[in-house]
Coordinates of C-alpha atoms in Angstrom, one line a residue:
Chain A
X17 CA -0.3 0.0 0.1
X18 CA 1.2 3.4 -0.9
X19 CA 0.1 6.5 1.7
X20 CA 0.5 10.0 1.1
X21 CA 3.0 11.8 3.6
X22 CA 0.0 13.4 5.5
X23 CA -1.5 9.8 5.9
X24 CA 1.3 8.4 7.0
X25 CA 1.7 11.1 9.6
X26 CA -1.4 10.1 10.9
X27 CA -0.6 6.7 11.0
X28 CA 2.4 7.3 12.9
X29 CA 0.6 9.2 15.7
X30 CA -1.9 6.5 16.4
X31 CA 1.2 3.8 16.2
X32 CA 2.8 5.8 18.8
X33 CA -0.3 6.3 20.7
X34 CA -1.4 2.7 20.8
X35 CA 2.5 1.3 21.5
X36 CA 2.3 3.5 24.7
X37 CA -1.0 2.0 25.3
X38 CA 0.0 -1.2 25.1
X39 CA 3.4 -1.2 27.0
X40 CA 1.4 0.9 30.0
X41 CA -1.2 -1.6 30.1
X42 CA 1.7 -4.4 29.8
X43 CA 3.6 -2.6 33.0
X44 CA 6.7 -3.4 31.3
X45 CA 8.4 -2.7 28.1
X46 CA 10.6 -0.7 26.0
X47 CA 8.7 2.3 25.1
X48 CA 12.2 4.6 24.0
X49 CA 13.4 2.5 21.2
X50 CA 9.8 1.6 20.0
X51 CA 8.8 5.4 19.4
X52 CA 12.1 6.1 17.9
X53 CA 11.3 3.8 15.2
X54 CA 7.7 4.5 14.6
X55 CA 8.0 6.7 11.6
X56 CA 10.7 4.1 9.8
X57 CA 8.8 1.1 10.4
X58 CA 5.3 3.0 9.5
X59 CA 6.9 4.2 6.2
X60 CA 8.3 0.8 5.1
X61 CA 4.4 -0.7 6.1
X62 CA 2.6 1.9 4.5
X63 CA 4.1 3.5 1.5
X64 CA 7.7 1.1 1.0
X65 CA 7.2 -2.8 0.9
X66 CA 5.0 -5.2 -1.2
X67 CA 3.2 -7.6 1.0
X68 CA -0.1 -9.5 1.4
X69 CA -1.9 -9.4 5.0
X70 CA -3.7 -12.5 4.1
X71 CA -0.6 -14.5 3.2
X72 CA 2.3 -13.5 5.5
X73 CA 4.7 -16.5 4.1
X74 CA 3.9 -14.9 0.4
X75 CA 7.4 -15.7 -1.5
X76 CA 7.5 -12.6 -3.0
X77 CA 6.9 -10.4 -0.4
X78 CA 9.3 -7.7 0.8
X79 CA 10.7 -8.6 4.4
X80 CA 10.9 -6.3 7.5
X81 CA 13.1 -8.0 9.8
X82 CA 12.8 -5.9 13.2
X83 CA 16.2 -6.9 14.8
X84 CA 15.9 -4.8 17.7
X85 CA 13.1 -6.7 19.0
X86 CA 12.6 -5.1 22.1
X87 CA 10.8 -2.2 19.7
X88 CA 8.2 -5.0 18.5
X89 CA 5.1 -3.0 20.4
X90 CA 5.5 -0.6 17.4
X91 CA 5.6 -3.5 15.0
X92 CA 2.2 -4.8 16.8
X93 CA 0.5 -1.6 16.8
X94 CA 1.3 -1.5 12.9
X95 CA 0.0 -4.7 12.8
X96 CA -3.5 -3.3 14.6
X97 CA -3.6 -1.1 12.1
X98 CA -3.1 -3.4 9.3
X99 CA -5.9 -5.4 11.1
X100 CA -3.8 -8.2 11.7
X101 CA -4.4 -8.3 15.2
X102 CA -7.9 -7.2 17.4
X103 CA -8.4 -4.2 19.7
X104 CA -9.0 -7.0 22.5
X105 CA -5.4 -8.4 21.9
X106 CA -3.7 -5.1 22.5
X107 CA -4.6 -5.5 25.9
X108 CA -2.7 -9.1 26.1
X109 CA 1.2 -7.8 25.3
X110 CA 3.5 -9.8 27.2
X111 CA 0.8 -12.1 29.2
X112 CA 1.0 -16.0 29.1
X113 CA -0.5 -17.6 25.8
X114 CA -0.6 -14.2 23.9
X115 CA 0.6 -13.5 20.4
X116 CA 2.0 -10.4 21.5
X117 CA 5.2 -12.0 23.2
X118 CA 7.8 -9.7 24.8
X119 CA 10.0 -10.2 22.1
X120 CA 8.3 -11.5 18.6
X121 CA 7.3 -15.2 18.5
X122 CA 7.0 -16.1 14.5
X123 CA 5.6 -19.3 15.4
X124 CA 2.2 -17.1 16.9
X125 CA 2.8 -14.2 14.6
X126 CA 4.2 -15.0 11.3
X127 CA 4.1 -11.5 10.0
X128 CA 6.7 -10.7 12.5
X129 CA 9.0 -12.4 10.1
X130 CA 12.0 -13.0 12.5
X131 CA 11.8 -14.2 16.5
X132 CA 14.4 -11.3 17.4
X133 CA 15.3 -10.4 20.9
X134 CA 19.1 -11.4 21.3
X135 CA 20.6 -8.7 19.6
X136 CA 22.8 -8.9 16.6
X137 CA 21.4 -11.7 15.2
X138 CA 18.5 -10.1 12.9
X139 CA 21.5 -8.8 10.2
X140 CA 22.6 -12.4 9.6
X141 CA 19.5 -13.7 9.4
X142 CA 18.6 -10.8 6.9
X143 CA 22.0 -11.9 4.9
X144 CA 20.1 -15.2 4.5
X145 CA 17.1 -13.7 3.1
X146 CA 18.4 -11.7 0.7
X147 CA 20.7 -14.3 -0.4
X148 CA 18.3 -16.8 -0.7
X149 CA 16.7 -14.0 -3.1
X150 CA 19.6 -13.9 -5.2
X151 CA 19.9 -17.7 -5.3
X152 CA 16.0 -17.8 -6.7
X153 CA 16.4 -14.8 -8.5
X154 CA 13.5 -13.5 -6.8
X155 CA 13.0 -9.5 -6.9
X156 CA 11.9 -9.0 -3.3
X157 CA 14.0 -6.4 -1.0
X158 CA 15.0 -7.6 2.9
X159 CA 15.1 -4.6 5.2
X160 CA 16.3 -4.5 8.6
X161 CA 16.1 -2.5 11.4
X162 CA 18.7 -2.5 14.0
X163 CA 19.7 -0.4 17.0
X164 CA 22.4 1.8 17.5
X165 CA 23.2 0.2 21.0
X166 CA 22.9 -3.3 19.2
X167 CA 25.8 -2.4 16.6
X168 CA 28.0 -2.9 19.7
X169 CA 27.4 -6.6 18.9
X170 CA 30.1 -8.7 17.0
X171 CA 28.0 -10.8 15.0
X172 CA 26.5 -7.3 13.2
X173 CA 30.0 -7.1 11.7
X174 CA 30.5 -10.5 10.8
X175 CA 27.0 -10.2 8.9
X176 CA 28.1 -6.5 7.4
X177 CA 31.1 -8.5 5.9
X178 CA 29.4 -11.3 4.5
X179 CA 26.6 -8.7 3.1
X180 CA 29.6 -7.5 1.3
X181 CA 30.8 -10.5 0.0
X182 CA 27.6 -11.8 -1.2
X183 CA 27.0 -8.6 -3.0
X184 CA 23.4 -8.2 -1.7
X185 CA 22.3 -5.2 -2.7
X186 CA 18.8 -6.2 -2.4
X187 CA 19.2 -5.8 1.3
X188 CA 18.5 -2.4 2.7
X189 CA 19.5 -2.0 6.5
X190 CA 18.5 1.0 8.7
X191 CA 19.9 2.1 11.9
X192 CA 18.1 3.5 14.6
X193 CA 20.7 6.0 15.9
X194 CA 18.7 7.6 18.9
X195 CA 21.9 7.7 20.5
X196 CA 21.2 5.8 23.9
X197 CA 21.1 2.7 25.3
X198 CA 20.0 1.3 28.6
X199 CA 23.4 2.0 30.9
X200 CA 23.4 5.5 28.8
X201 CA 24.9 7.3 26.0
X202 CA 26.2 4.8 23.4
X203 CA 29.2 7.4 23.2
X204 CA 30.1 6.6 26.8
X205 CA 28.9 3.4 26.9
X206 CA 30.8 1.8 23.9
X207 CA 31.3 4.3 21.1
X208 CA 30.2 3.2 17.7
X209 CA 31.0 6.6 15.9
X210 CA 32.2 7.1 13.2
X211 CA 29.2 4.8 12.5
X212 CA 28.9 5.7 8.7
X213 CA 32.5 5.2 8.2
X214 CA 32.3 2.1 9.6
X215 CA 29.9 1.0 7.2
X216 CA 31.6 2.1 4.2
X217 CA 34.6 0.5 5.3
X218 CA 32.6 -2.7 5.5
X219 CA 31.6 -1.9 1.9
X220 CA 28.4 -1.1 2.4
X221 CA 26.7 2.2 0.5
X222 CA 25.6 4.5 3.6
X223 CA 23.1 7.2 3.5
X224 CA 22.4 9.1 6.3
X225 CA 18.9 10.8 7.5
X226 CA 16.5 12.5 9.5
X227 CA 14.7 9.1 10.5
X228 CA 11.4 11.3 11.6
X229 CA 10.8 12.4 8.0
X230 CA 9.1 10.2 5.7
X231 CA 10.1 12.0 2.7
X232 CA 13.6 11.5 3.6
X233 CA 12.9 8.0 4.9
X234 CA 11.2 7.0 1.6
X235 CA 13.6 8.5 -0.7
X236 CA 16.8 7.0 1.1
X237 CA 15.3 3.7 0.3
X238 CA 14.6 4.6 -3.1
X239 CA 18.2 5.7 -3.5
X240 CA 18.9 2.5 -1.7
X241 CA 17.2 0.2 -4.6
X242 CA 19.2 2.0 -7.4
X243 CA 22.8 0.1 -5.6
X244 CA 24.2 -1.8 -8.0
X245 CA 26.0 -4.7 -6.2
X246 CA 26.6 -2.9 -2.3
X247 CA 24.1 -3.6 0.4
X248 CA 22.9 -0.3 1.8
X249 CA 23.0 0.8 5.4
X250 CA 20.6 4.2 6.2
X251 CA 21.6 5.7 9.2
X252 CA 18.5 7.3 10.5
X253 CA 19.0 9.8 13.2
X254 CA 16.1 9.7 15.4
X255 CA 14.8 10.8 19.1
X256 CA 14.3 8.3 21.4
X257 CA 11.2 8.4 22.9
X258 CA 10.0 10.4 19.7
X259 CA 6.6 12.1 20.0
X260 CA 6.2 12.1 24.3
X261 CA 7.8 15.6 25.4
X262 CA 8.7 14.2 28.7
X263 CA 10.4 10.9 27.3
X264 CA 12.5 12.1 24.4
X265 CA 16.2 11.8 24.7
X266 CA 15.5 10.3 28.4
X267 CA 17.3 7.1 28.6
X268 CA 15.4 5.8 32.1
X269 CA 12.2 5.1 29.2
X270 CA 14.6 2.6 27.5
X271 CA 12.8 0.0 29.4
X272 CA 10.6 1.3 31.9
X273 CA 6.7 1.4 31.1
X274 CA 5.0 4.9 32.0
X275 CA 2.8 4.9 35.1
X276 CA -0.9 5.8 34.6
X277 CA -0.3 9.3 35.3
X278 CA 2.4 9.6 32.7
X279 CA 0.0 7.4 30.3
X280 CA -2.5 10.0 30.8
X281 CA -0.3 13.0 30.1
X282 CA 1.3 11.0 26.8
X283 CA -2.1 10.2 25.2
X284 CA -3.1 13.5 25.6
X285 CA 0.0 15.0 23.9
X286 CA -0.2 12.2 21.3
X287 CA -4.1 13.5 20.5
X288 CA -5.7 10.0 21.1
X289 CA -5.7 6.7 19.3
X290 CA -8.0 4.0 18.0
X291 CA -8.6 2.5 21.6
X292 CA -11.7 2.5 23.3
Chain B
X15 CA 36.6 -54.9 9.3
X16 CA 36.2 -52.0 6.7
X17 CA 36.7 -48.3 8.0
X18 CA 35.1 -45.3 7.0
X19 CA 35.5 -41.7 8.4
X20 CA 31.6 -40.6 9.3
X21 CA 32.7 -36.9 7.5
X22 CA 33.8 -38.5 4.3
X23 CA 30.9 -40.1 4.0
X24 CA 28.6 -36.8 4.9
X25 CA 30.5 -35.0 2.2
X26 CA 29.9 -38.1 -0.4
X27 CA 26.2 -38.3 0.8
X28 CA 25.5 -34.4 0.3
X29 CA 26.7 -34.7 -3.4
X30 CA 23.9 -37.1 -3.9
X31 CA 21.3 -34.9 -1.9
X32 CA 22.3 -32.0 -4.1
X33 CA 21.3 -34.0 -7.0
X34 CA 17.8 -34.7 -5.7
X35 CA 17.1 -31.9 -3.9
X36 CA 17.3 -28.7 -5.8
X37 CA 16.4 -26.5 -2.8
X38 CA 19.6 -28.1 -0.9
X39 CA 22.1 -25.1 0.4
X40 CA 25.3 -26.4 2.3
X41 CA 27.3 -23.3 4.5
X42 CA 30.5 -23.7 6.2
X43 CA 32.6 -21.6 8.3
X44 CA 36.3 -22.1 6.7
X45 CA 36.7 -25.6 7.9
X46 CA 34.7 -27.1 4.4
X47 CA 38.3 -29.3 3.7
X48 CA 38.1 -30.7 7.3
X49 CA 33.9 -31.2 7.1
X50 CA 34.1 -32.1 4.0
X51 CA 31.4 -29.8 2.5
X52 CA 34.1 -28.9 0.2
X53 CA 32.6 -31.6 -2.6
X54 CA 29.6 -30.1 -2.5
X55 CA 31.1 -27.1 -2.8
X56 CA 32.5 -27.6 -5.8
X57 CA 30.0 -29.6 -7.4
X58 CA 27.4 -26.8 -6.5
X59 CA 28.9 -23.7 -6.1
X60 CA 26.0 -21.8 -6.9
X61 CA 24.0 -23.4 -3.2
X62 CA 27.3 -23.4 -1.0
X63 CA 28.1 -20.5 0.7
X64 CA 31.4 -19.9 3.1
X65 CA 30.9 -17.4 5.6
X66 CA 34.3 -17.5 7.1
X67 CA 35.4 -17.9 10.7
X68 CA 32.2 -16.6 11.7
X69 CA 30.2 -19.6 13.2
X70 CA 27.5 -17.0 14.7
X71 CA 26.6 -15.6 11.6
X72 CA 27.1 -19.2 10.0
X73 CA 24.0 -20.1 12.0
X74 CA 21.8 -16.5 11.5
X75 CA 22.5 -16.8 7.3
X76 CA 21.3 -20.7 7.2
X77 CA 18.2 -19.6 9.8
X78 CA 17.6 -17.0 6.9
X79 CA 17.9 -19.4 4.0
X80 CA 15.7 -21.9 5.3
X81 CA 13.0 -19.2 6.1
X82 CA 12.6 -19.2 2.0
X83 CA 11.6 -22.9 2.0
X84 CA 15.3 -24.3 1.7
X85 CA 16.9 -27.2 3.1
X86 CA 20.1 -25.8 5.0
X87 CA 23.4 -27.9 5.6
X88 CA 25.2 -25.9 8.0
X89 CA 28.8 -27.4 9.4
X90 CA 31.6 -26.3 11.3
X91 CA 33.3 -28.3 14.2
X92 CA 31.0 -29.7 16.8
X93 CA 33.1 -27.3 19.5
X94 CA 31.9 -24.1 17.5
X95 CA 28.7 -25.1 16.3
X96 CA 27.3 -26.1 20.0
X97 CA 29.4 -23.5 21.8
X98 CA 30.0 -20.6 20.2
X99 CA 27.1 -20.5 17.9
X100 CA 24.7 -21.7 21.2
X101 CA 23.0 -18.5 21.2
X102 CA 22.2 -18.1 17.4
X103 CA 21.1 -21.8 17.2
X104 CA 18.7 -21.6 20.1
X105 CA 17.2 -18.1 19.1
X106 CA 17.9 -18.2 15.2
X107 CA 16.9 -21.8 14.3
X108 CA 15.3 -23.8 17.1
X109 CA 12.9 -21.2 18.5
X110 CA 11.3 -20.3 15.3
X111 CA 11.8 -24.5 14.5
X112 CA 13.9 -23.5 10.8
X113 CA 14.7 -26.2 9.1
X114 CA 18.5 -26.0 9.5
X115 CA 20.8 -29.4 9.8
X116 CA 23.9 -28.4 12.0
X117 CA 26.2 -31.4 11.1
X118 CA 29.3 -31.0 13.5
X119 CA 32.4 -32.8 12.7
X120 CA 35.4 -33.6 14.8
X121 CA 33.3 -34.5 18.0
X122 CA 34.5 -35.1 21.1
X123 CA 37.7 -36.9 21.9
X124 CA 38.1 -37.2 17.8
X125 CA 39.4 -34.0 17.4
X126 CA 42.6 -35.6 19.1
X127 CA 45.8 -33.3 18.9
X128 CA 44.2 -30.2 18.8
X129 CA 43.4 -30.7 22.5
X130 CA 40.5 -29.2 24.8
X131 CA 40.1 -26.2 22.9
X132 CA 38.9 -28.2 19.9
X133 CA 37.2 -31.3 21.9
X134 CA 33.4 -30.6 23.0
X135 CA 32.1 -33.0 25.5
X136 CA 29.3 -30.8 26.3
X137 CA 27.5 -30.6 23.0
X138 CA 25.1 -33.2 23.3
X139 CA 23.9 -31.3 26.7
X140 CA 23.6 -28.3 25.4
X141 CA 21.8 -29.4 21.9
X142 CA 19.6 -31.7 23.6
X143 CA 18.3 -29.3 26.1
X144 CA 17.0 -27.0 23.4
X145 CA 13.4 -27.5 22.9
X146 CA 12.4 -28.3 19.0
X147 CA 16.3 -29.6 18.4
X148 CA 16.9 -33.5 17.4
X149 CA 20.4 -34.5 18.4
X150 CA 21.8 -37.5 16.6
X151 CA 25.3 -39.4 16.9
X152 CA 25.9 -41.9 14.4
X153 CA 27.9 -44.7 15.3
X154 CA 29.7 -45.7 11.5
X155 CA 30.1 -44.5 8.1
X156 CA 26.8 -46.4 7.0
X157 CA 24.4 -45.0 9.7
X158 CA 26.0 -41.3 8.6
X159 CA 24.6 -41.9 5.7
X160 CA 21.4 -43.1 6.4
X161 CA 20.8 -40.3 8.9
X162 CA 22.0 -37.4 6.5
X163 CA 19.3 -39.0 4.3
X164 CA 16.7 -39.1 6.8
X165 CA 17.4 -35.7 8.3
X166 CA 17.3 -34.1 4.9
X167 CA 13.7 -35.3 4.3
X168 CA 12.5 -34.4 7.7
X169 CA 11.5 -31.1 8.1
X170 CA 13.1 -28.6 11.3
X171 CA 16.4 -28.6 13.1
X172 CA 18.7 -31.3 13.4
X173 CA 22.2 -31.4 15.5
X174 CA 24.6 -34.4 13.9
X175 CA 27.9 -35.2 15.4
X176 CA 30.3 -36.8 13.4
X177 CA 33.7 -38.5 13.9
X178 CA 37.0 -37.3 12.6
X179 CA 38.9 -40.5 12.2
X180 CA 37.9 -43.6 10.1
X181 CA 36.2 -46.0 12.6
X182 CA 35.0 -49.7 11.7
X183 CA 32.0 -49.9 9.9
X184 CA 29.1 -51.4 12.1
X185 CA 26.1 -51.9 9.6
X186 CA 25.6 -53.1 6.3
X187 CA 23.5 -51.5 3.6
X188 CA 20.2 -53.0 4.6
X189 CA 20.3 -51.1 7.7
X190 CA 17.4 -48.7 8.1
X191 CA 18.0 -45.5 10.8
X192 CA 14.6 -44.3 12.3
X193 CA 14.3 -41.2 14.3
X194 CA 13.9 -42.0 18.2
X195 CA 14.5 -45.9 17.8
X196 CA 17.7 -47.7 18.9
X197 CA 18.8 -50.9 17.7
X198 CA 20.0 -53.9 19.5
X199 CA 23.3 -55.3 18.0
X200 CA 23.8 -58.0 20.5
X201 CA 21.9 -59.6 23.2
X202 CA 23.7 -60.5 26.3
X203 CA 22.6 -62.2 29.8
X204 CA 24.3 -60.0 32.3
X205 CA 24.2 -56.8 31.5
X206 CA 24.0 -54.1 28.2
X207 CA 25.9 -51.3 26.9
X208 CA 23.8 -48.6 25.3
X209 CA 26.6 -46.5 23.4
X210 CA 26.1 -43.9 20.8
X211 CA 28.8 -42.5 18.0
X212 CA 32.0 -44.2 18.0
X213 CA 31.8 -45.7 21.6
X214 CA 29.6 -48.3 19.8
X215 CA 32.1 -50.2 17.8
X216 CA 34.5 -50.0 20.7
X217 CA 31.4 -51.2 23.1
X218 CA 31.3 -54.4 20.7
X219 CA 35.2 -54.8 21.2
X220 CA 34.5 -54.5 24.9
X221 CA 31.9 -57.1 25.3
X222 CA 33.8 -60.0 23.3
X223 CA 36.6 -59.1 26.1
X224 CA 34.0 -59.6 28.3
X225 CA 32.7 -62.5 27.0
X226 CA 36.4 -64.9 27.2
X227 CA 35.4 -64.8 31.1
X228 CA 31.8 -65.9 30.3
X229 CA 30.5 -62.2 30.9
X230 CA 27.8 -62.1 28.4
X231 CA 27.1 -58.3 27.4
X232 CA 24.2 -56.7 25.2
X233 CA 25.2 -53.9 22.8
X234 CA 22.4 -51.3 21.8
X235 CA 23.2 -48.2 19.4
X236 CA 21.7 -45.5 20.5
X237 CA 22.6 -43.0 18.1
X238 CA 19.2 -41.2 18.4
X239 CA 19.8 -39.1 21.4
X240 CA 16.7 -37.0 21.3
X241 CA 14.0 -38.1 20.7
X242 CA 15.4 -41.5 22.7
X243 CA 13.9 -44.7 22.3
X244 CA 11.8 -44.9 25.7
X245 CA 10.2 -48.2 25.2
X246 CA 13.7 -49.9 24.0
X247 CA 15.2 -48.3 27.7
X248 CA 11.9 -49.7 29.4
X249 CA 12.4 -53.1 28.1
X250 CA 16.2 -53.2 28.5
X251 CA 15.8 -52.1 32.1
X252 CA 13.4 -54.8 32.8
X253 CA 15.6 -57.5 30.9
X254 CA 18.7 -56.5 32.2
X255 CA 20.3 -55.7 35.7
X256 CA 23.0 -53.4 34.5
X257 CA 22.7 -51.0 31.6
X258 CA 26.1 -49.3 30.7
X259 CA 25.7 -45.8 29.2
X260 CA 28.7 -45.4 27.2
X261 CA 29.5 -42.0 25.0
X262 CA 32.8 -39.8 24.0
X263 CA 31.0 -36.8 26.1
X264 CA 30.9 -35.5 29.4
X265 CA 28.7 -37.8 31.7
X266 CA 26.8 -34.9 32.7
X267 CA 24.4 -34.4 30.1
X268 CA 25.2 -36.7 27.2
X269 CA 23.6 -40.0 26.5
X270 CA 23.9 -41.4 30.2
X271 CA 21.5 -38.6 31.3
X272 CA 18.9 -38.9 28.6
X273 CA 19.0 -42.4 29.4
X274 CA 18.6 -41.8 33.0
X275 CA 15.7 -39.2 32.6
X276 CA 13.3 -42.1 31.1
X277 CA 14.7 -44.8 32.9
X278 CA 11.4 -46.4 34.7
X279 CA 11.7 -47.2 38.5
X280 CA 13.3 -50.9 38.3
X281 CA 15.9 -52.8 39.5
X282 CA 18.4 -52.4 37.0
X283 CA 21.0 -50.2 37.7
X284 CA 22.7 -47.6 35.2
X285 CA 26.3 -47.0 35.1
X286 CA 27.3 -44.0 33.0
X287 CA 30.8 -44.7 31.1
X288 CA 32.1 -41.2 29.5
X289 CA 34.4 -38.3 30.0
X290 CA 33.8 -37.3 34.0
X291 CA 33.1 -33.7 34.1
X292 CA 36.8 -32.5 32.7
X293 CA 38.1 -31.1 29.7
X294 CA 40.1 -32.8 27.1
X295 CA 43.8 -33.1 26.4
X296 CA 46.2 -33.5 23.3
X297 CA 46.8 -36.9 21.4
X298 CA 45.9 -39.2 19.1
X299 CA 42.8 -40.4 19.1
X300 CA 43.8 -44.0 20.0
X301 CA 45.8 -42.2 22.9
X302 CA 42.8 -40.7 24.3
X303 CA 41.0 -43.6 24.2
X304 CA 43.1 -45.1 26.6
X305 CA 43.9 -41.9 28.6
X306 CA 40.4 -41.4 29.6
X307 CA 39.7 -45.3 29.7
X308 CA 37.3 -45.5 27.3
X309 CA 39.1 -48.1 25.0
X310 CA 37.7 -51.5 24.9
X311 CA 39.9 -53.1 27.8
X312 CA 39.3 -50.0 30.0
X313 CA 35.5 -50.6 29.0
X314 CA 35.6 -54.4 29.6
X315 CA 37.4 -53.8 33.1
X316 CA 34.9 -51.2 34.2
X317 CA 31.9 -53.6 33.6
X318 CA 33.6 -56.4 34.9
X319 CA 34.1 -54.4 38.2
X320 CA 30.9 -53.1 38.3
X321 CA 29.1 -56.7 38.2
X322 CA 32.0 -58.3 40.6
X323 CA 31.3 -55.9 43.1
X324 CA 28.0 -55.9 43.0
X325 CA 28.0 -59.8 43.3
X326 CA 29.8 -59.4 46.4

């Protein structure tokens, strides 16, 4: 589906609202890194990607792999927009037996593509998916969203080398560069800068954008698709907790659910959602 | 007795399977000459991928390829496949039940001179405790081929551990491998050895030594460690007073533990023979068998002692 920018902004607002609603209701979760990634994911699902909601394993679909699996409430909120999950299910996040596990479980929710949660693994999986696309001469794209803190995992760089070796121009990575991780700023915990230079040194095509600007996200992906034989990494500069004033750039909201009072304030700022 | 190296048979079998299954893909992590996936690599260069010295990435890429409907064989040494890449095997392969066959060579003490760093005595324990994962330790070259053919047919993840050196052939071509089934190789009276991997042929040699002393011990090949043959273990426990598990693996968490978990409350005594919660050492495979008292004479002695002590 291809929605215009105004429509994307409205969907993103609802997704943020429902993401936070779910996390508040669950009493635990990761609001900061979910909210920073919302615009990227909304652009992919509502403008960029080719897929069939009724056929999640359609072999020609574009794939989105959420390697930073703790941002899954945002993915679930998108699935709610798409009608994959119901209003009632939003209340079941992180509860026993729910399809909405604390980290995605593809056996329960095949639309999620990858059971992520152990950071660093999604890029290798995405390399495999993209490589299979080359073997089968398919024209689908593989998108993978990784965290900036996640980029401290060594496996990311193993996967980076292999994507270049296998010339996976059908692989498009996006780094949610919000600058924060659980213990503090990425650059004080374990510096990853100069991040763009690192990816270039690993042989990737690198683009840098504002990860909250839909036209920049979409045009960067269009440019990535023109890459001849290099995989592309889009470094999306984002704000952790984006959309809620008192959560923005606040490291403590990495892995802490809002209190009921905080939710009431946030829900006003987010202008209401599709909930009740 | 003819000898075959399980890994040689693995390489040959992959070649045959590559012709049968167009969707079969093989990956290796810079040890293709040793795991013998190199023969597949030469025959099917478009379906073979060497990821270099990066076992975590090996498992992740394998999972990704498998997600598109392919049969993926991923090979490296058992110490790396099970230990170095444990988290990737657990999260990327087993949890979503991906169709990845991890065939790990140089298992246990068969890694030999490379010493403790390359000798996994814990791989069966690690792999069999992961849900969805099936664990098989073939006992000879013939069984290796049957196992590799079978797991290519069966969906979902497997961990297969193969030995490095050529070892005696036990089975003939009529043998059929069945997942979750053990094979009685020899009936006895005084006890039974339940073995897997290279220890099966060693157990057969050990019981020959005992027979000269009038001790009659049966031998069962339990290559399918998970799922294990609960029915057979139950019937063995009714027939025999002594069950000796025998493995080139830590006695904690391996075949012996798997038997103990399903052994019914009977009079049968289980005695676990293997590595006694220790790391390995450098040496030729045959030297290490003696060093760790896993050679036929040492095992015969252990069985003799257990039975005679009990009689006193």
